[in-house]
C-alpha atoms as an extended CHARMM CRD file, in Angstrom:
* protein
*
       146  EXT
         1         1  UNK       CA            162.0810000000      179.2530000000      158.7770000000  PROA      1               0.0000000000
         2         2  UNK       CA            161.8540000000      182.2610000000      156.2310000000  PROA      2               0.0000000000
         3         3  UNK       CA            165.0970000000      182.4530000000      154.4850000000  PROA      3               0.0000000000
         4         4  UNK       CA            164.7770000000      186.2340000000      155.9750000000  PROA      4               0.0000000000
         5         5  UNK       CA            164.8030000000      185.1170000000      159.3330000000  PROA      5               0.0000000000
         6         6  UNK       CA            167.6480000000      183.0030000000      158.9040000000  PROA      6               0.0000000000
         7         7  UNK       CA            171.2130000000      183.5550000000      160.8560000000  PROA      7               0.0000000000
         8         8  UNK       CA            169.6810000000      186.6710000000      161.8760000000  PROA      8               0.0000000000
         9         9  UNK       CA            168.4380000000      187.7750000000      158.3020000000  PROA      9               0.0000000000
        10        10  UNK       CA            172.0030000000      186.3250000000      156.6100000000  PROA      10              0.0000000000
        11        11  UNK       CA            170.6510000000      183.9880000000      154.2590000000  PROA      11              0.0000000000
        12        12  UNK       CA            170.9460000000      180.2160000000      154.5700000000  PROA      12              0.0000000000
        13        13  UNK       CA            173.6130000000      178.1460000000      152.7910000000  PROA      13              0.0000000000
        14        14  UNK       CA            172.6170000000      176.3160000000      150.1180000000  PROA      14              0.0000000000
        15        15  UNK       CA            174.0650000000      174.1470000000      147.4380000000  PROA      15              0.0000000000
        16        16  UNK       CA            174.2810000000      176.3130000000      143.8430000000  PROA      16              0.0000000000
        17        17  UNK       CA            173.6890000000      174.0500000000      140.5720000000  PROA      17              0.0000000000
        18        18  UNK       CA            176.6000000000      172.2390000000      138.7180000000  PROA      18              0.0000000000
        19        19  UNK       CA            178.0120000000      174.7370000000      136.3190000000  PROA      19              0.0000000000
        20        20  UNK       CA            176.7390000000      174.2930000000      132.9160000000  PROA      20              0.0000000000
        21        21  UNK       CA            176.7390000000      175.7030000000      129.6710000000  PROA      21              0.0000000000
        22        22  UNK       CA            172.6470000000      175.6020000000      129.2070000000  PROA      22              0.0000000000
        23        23  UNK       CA            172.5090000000      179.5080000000      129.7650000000  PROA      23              0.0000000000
        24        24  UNK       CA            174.2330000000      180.0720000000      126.4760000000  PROA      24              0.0000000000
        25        25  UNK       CA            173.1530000000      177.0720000000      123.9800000000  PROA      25              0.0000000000
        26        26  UNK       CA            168.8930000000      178.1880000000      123.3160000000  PROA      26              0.0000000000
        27        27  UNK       CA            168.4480000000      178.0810000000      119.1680000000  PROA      27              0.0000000000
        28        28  UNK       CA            168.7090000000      181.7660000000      118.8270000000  PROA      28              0.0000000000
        29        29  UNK       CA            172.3730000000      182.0430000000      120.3500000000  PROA      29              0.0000000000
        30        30  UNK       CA            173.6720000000      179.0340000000      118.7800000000  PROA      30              0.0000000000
        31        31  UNK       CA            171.8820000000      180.1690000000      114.6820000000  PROA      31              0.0000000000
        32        32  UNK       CA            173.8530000000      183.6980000000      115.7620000000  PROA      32              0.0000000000
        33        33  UNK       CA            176.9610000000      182.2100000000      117.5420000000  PROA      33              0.0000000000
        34        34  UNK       CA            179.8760000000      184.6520000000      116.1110000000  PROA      34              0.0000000000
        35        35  UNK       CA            177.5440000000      187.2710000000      115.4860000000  PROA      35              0.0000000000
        36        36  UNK       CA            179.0640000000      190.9550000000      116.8200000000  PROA      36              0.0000000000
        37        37  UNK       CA            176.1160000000      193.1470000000      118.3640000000  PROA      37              0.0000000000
        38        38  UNK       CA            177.3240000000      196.5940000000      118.9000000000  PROA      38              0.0000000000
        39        39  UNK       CA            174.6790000000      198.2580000000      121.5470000000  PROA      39              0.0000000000
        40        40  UNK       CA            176.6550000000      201.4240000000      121.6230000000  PROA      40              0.0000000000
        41        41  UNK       CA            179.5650000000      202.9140000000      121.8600000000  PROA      41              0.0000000000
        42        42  UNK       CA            182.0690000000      200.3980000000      123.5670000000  PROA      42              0.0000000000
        43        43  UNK       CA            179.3150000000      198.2710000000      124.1440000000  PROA      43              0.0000000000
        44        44  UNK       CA            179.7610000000      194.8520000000      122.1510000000  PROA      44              0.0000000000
        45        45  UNK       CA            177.7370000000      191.2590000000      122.5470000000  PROA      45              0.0000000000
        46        46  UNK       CA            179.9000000000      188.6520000000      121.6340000000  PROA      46              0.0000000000
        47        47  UNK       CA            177.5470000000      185.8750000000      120.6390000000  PROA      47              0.0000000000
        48        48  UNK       CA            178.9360000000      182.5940000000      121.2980000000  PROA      48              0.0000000000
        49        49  UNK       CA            181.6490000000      183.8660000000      121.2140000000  PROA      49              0.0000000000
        50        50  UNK       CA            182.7870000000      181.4020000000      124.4140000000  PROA      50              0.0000000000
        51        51  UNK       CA            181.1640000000      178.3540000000      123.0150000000  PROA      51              0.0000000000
        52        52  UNK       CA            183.7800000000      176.6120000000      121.2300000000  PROA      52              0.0000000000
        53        53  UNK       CA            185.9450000000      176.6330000000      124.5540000000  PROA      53              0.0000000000
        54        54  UNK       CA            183.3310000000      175.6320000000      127.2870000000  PROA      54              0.0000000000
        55        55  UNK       CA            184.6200000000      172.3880000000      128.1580000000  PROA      55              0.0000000000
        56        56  UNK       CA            188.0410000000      173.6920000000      129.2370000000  PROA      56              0.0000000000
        57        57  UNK       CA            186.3010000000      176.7410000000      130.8450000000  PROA      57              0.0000000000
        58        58  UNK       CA            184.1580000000      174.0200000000      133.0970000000  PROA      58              0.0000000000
        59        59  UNK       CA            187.0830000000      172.2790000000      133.6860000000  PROA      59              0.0000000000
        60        60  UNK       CA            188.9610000000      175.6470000000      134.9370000000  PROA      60              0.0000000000
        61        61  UNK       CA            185.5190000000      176.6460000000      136.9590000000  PROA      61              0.0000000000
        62        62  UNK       CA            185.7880000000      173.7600000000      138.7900000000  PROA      62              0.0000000000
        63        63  UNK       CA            189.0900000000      173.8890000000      140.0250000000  PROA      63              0.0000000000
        64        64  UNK       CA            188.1230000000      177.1660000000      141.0700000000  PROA      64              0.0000000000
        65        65  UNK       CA            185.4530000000      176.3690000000      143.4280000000  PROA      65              0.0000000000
        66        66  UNK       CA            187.4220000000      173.4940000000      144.9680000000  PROA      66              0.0000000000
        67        67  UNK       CA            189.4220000000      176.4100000000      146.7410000000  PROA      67              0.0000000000
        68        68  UNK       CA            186.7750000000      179.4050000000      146.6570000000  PROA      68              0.0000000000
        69        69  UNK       CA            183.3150000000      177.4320000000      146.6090000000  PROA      69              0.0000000000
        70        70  UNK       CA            180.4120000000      179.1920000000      145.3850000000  PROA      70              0.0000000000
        71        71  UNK       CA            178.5100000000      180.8050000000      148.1360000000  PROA      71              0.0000000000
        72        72  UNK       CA            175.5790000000      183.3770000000      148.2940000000  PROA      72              0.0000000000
        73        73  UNK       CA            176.8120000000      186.6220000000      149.0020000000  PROA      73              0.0000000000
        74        74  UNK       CA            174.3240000000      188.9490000000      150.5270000000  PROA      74              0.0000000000
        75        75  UNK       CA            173.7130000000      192.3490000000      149.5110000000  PROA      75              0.0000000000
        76        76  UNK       CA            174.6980000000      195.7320000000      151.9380000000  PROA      76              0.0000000000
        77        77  UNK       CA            170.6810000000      195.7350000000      152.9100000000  PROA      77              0.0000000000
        78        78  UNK       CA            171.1730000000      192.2340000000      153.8820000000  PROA      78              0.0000000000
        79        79  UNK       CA            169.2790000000      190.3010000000      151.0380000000  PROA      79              0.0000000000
        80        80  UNK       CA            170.6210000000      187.2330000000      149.2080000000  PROA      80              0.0000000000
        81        81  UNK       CA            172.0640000000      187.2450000000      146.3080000000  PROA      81              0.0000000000
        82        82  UNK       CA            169.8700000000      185.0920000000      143.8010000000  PROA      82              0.0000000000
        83        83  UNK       CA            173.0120000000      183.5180000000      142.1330000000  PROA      83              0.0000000000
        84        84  UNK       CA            176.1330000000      181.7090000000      143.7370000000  PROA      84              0.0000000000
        85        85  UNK       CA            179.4070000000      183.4550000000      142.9870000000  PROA      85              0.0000000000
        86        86  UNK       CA            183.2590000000      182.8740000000      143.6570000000  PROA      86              0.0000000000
        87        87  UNK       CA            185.8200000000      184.7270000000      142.0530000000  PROA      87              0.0000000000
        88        88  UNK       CA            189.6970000000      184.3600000000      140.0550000000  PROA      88              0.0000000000
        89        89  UNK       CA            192.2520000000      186.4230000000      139.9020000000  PROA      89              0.0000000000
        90        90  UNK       CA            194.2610000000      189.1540000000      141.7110000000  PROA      90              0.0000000000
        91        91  UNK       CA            190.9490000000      190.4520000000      142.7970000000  PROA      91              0.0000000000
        92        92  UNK       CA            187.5580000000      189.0770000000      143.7070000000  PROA      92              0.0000000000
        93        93  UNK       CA            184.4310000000      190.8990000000      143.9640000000  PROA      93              0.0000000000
        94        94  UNK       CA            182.3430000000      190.7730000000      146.9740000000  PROA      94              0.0000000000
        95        95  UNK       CA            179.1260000000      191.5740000000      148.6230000000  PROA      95              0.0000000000
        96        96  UNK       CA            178.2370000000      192.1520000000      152.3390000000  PROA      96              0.0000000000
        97        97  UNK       CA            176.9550000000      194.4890000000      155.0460000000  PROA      97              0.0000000000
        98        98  UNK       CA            180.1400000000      196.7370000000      154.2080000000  PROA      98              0.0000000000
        99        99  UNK       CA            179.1210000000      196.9070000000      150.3420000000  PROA      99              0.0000000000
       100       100  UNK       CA            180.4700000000      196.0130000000      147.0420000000  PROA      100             0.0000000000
       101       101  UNK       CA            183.8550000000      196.0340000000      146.3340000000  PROA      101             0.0000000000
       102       102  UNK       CA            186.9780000000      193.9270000000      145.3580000000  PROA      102             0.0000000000
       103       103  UNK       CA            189.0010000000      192.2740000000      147.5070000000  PROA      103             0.0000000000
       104       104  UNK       CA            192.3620000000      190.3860000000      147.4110000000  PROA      104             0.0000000000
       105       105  UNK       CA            191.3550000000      187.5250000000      149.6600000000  PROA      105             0.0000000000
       106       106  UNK       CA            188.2230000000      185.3150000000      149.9660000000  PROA      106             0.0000000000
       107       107  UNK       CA            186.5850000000      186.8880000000      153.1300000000  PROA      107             0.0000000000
       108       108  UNK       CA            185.3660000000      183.4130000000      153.6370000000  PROA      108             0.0000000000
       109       109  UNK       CA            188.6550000000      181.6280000000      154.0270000000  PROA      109             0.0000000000
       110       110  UNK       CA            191.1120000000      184.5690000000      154.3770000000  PROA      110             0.0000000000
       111       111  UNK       CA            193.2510000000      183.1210000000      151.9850000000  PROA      111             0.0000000000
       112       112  UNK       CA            193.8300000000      184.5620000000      148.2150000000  PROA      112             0.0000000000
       113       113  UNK       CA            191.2810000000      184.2800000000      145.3910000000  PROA      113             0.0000000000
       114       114  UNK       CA            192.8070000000      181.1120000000      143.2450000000  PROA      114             0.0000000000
       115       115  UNK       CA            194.9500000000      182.1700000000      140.5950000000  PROA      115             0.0000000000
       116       116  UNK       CA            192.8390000000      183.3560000000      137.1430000000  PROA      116             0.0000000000
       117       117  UNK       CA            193.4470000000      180.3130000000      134.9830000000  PROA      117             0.0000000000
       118       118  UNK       CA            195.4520000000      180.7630000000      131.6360000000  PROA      118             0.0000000000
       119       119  UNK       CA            192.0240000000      179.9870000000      129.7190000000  PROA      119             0.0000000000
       120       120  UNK       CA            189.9480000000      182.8030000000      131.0140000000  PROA      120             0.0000000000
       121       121  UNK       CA            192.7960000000      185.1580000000      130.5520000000  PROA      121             0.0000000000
       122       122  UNK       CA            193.2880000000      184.3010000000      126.7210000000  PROA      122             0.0000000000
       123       123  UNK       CA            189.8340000000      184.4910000000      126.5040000000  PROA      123             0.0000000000
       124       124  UNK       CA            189.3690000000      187.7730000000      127.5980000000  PROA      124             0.0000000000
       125       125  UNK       CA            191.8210000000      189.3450000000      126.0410000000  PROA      125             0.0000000000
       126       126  UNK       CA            191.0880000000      188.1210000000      122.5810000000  PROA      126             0.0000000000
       127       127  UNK       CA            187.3480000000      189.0870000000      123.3220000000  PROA      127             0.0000000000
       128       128  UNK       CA            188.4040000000      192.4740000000      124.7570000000  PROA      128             0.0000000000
       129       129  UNK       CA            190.4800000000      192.7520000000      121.4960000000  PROA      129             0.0000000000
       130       130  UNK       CA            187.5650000000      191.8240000000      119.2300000000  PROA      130             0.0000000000
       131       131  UNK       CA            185.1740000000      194.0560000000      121.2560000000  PROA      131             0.0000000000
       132       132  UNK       CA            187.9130000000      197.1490000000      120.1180000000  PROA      132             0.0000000000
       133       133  UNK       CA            190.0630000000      197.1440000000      123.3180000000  PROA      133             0.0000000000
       134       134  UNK       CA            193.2540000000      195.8820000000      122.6100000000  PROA      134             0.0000000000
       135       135  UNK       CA            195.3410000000      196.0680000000      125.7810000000  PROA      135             0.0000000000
       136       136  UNK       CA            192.6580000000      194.7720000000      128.1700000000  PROA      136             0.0000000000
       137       137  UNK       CA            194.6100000000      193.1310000000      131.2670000000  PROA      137             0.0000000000
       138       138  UNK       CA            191.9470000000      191.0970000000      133.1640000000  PROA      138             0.0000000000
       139       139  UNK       CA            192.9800000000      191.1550000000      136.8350000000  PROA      139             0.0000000000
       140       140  UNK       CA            189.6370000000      189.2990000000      138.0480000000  PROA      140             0.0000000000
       141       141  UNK       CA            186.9440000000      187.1040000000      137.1660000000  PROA      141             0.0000000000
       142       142  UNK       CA            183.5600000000      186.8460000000      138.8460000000  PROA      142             0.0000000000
       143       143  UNK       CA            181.6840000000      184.0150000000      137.9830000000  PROA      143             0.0000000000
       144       144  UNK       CA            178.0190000000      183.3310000000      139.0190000000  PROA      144             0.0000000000
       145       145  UNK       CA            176.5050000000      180.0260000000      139.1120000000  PROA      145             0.0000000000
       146       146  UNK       CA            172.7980000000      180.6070000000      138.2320000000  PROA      146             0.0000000000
């Protein structure tokens, strides 16, 4: 069965990859961790800048998706997503038939997005600061699992 004709064209479950830090840690990232790459204006790449705190960000991801697993959202013309995604925070993003948007609950569960853990929010704050935005209040945190 096409992954199309699935569910009648939802696409079918499947199991995402074991968060890792292997998206961030190729030669060139790692010789320029700490560099600041301004792209324009208030547009900053933090290189690395994560890196020294991944192990406690794991650790936080996977208490995440204990409560809000990863899933495959689809997009509004009905087409998977190609990376797994749950969300943190006061807010979660979604994707469905009905569109992009964010949302207070999981629409999978009903219940609340888990509460953004005190890592990612010192995180991005001192990133947002760094980046020139100093009283950036993160209110939710999509993560993908590629």
């Amino acid at each position: 069965m096409t992954r199309r004709a699935h569910a009648g064209g939802a696409a079918p479950p499947r199991a995402p990859h074991p968060p890792s830090t292997r998206l961030f840690d190729d030669e060139t990232d790692c010789a320029r961790a700490g560099a600041r790459d301004q792209l324009a204006e208030q547009a900053v790449v933090l290189r690395g800048y994560a890196l020294a705190r991944a192990t406690r960000l794991l650790a936080a991801v996977r208490i995440i998706q204990s409560t809000a697993p990863f899933r495959f959202m689809t997009t509004p013309g009905g087409q998977a997503m190609s990376a797994a995604q749950t969300n943190c925070g006061d807010l979660g993003w979604v994707s469905d038939a009905r569109g992009y948007r964010y949302v207070p609950s999981d629409p999978a569960s009903g219940r609340h997005w888990p509460p953004m853990p005190d890592t990612f929010r010192t995180l991005a704050r001192e990133a947002a600061a760094t980046a020139g935005f100093d009283r950036y209040e993160p209110d939710a945190c999509l993560i993908n699992c590629y």
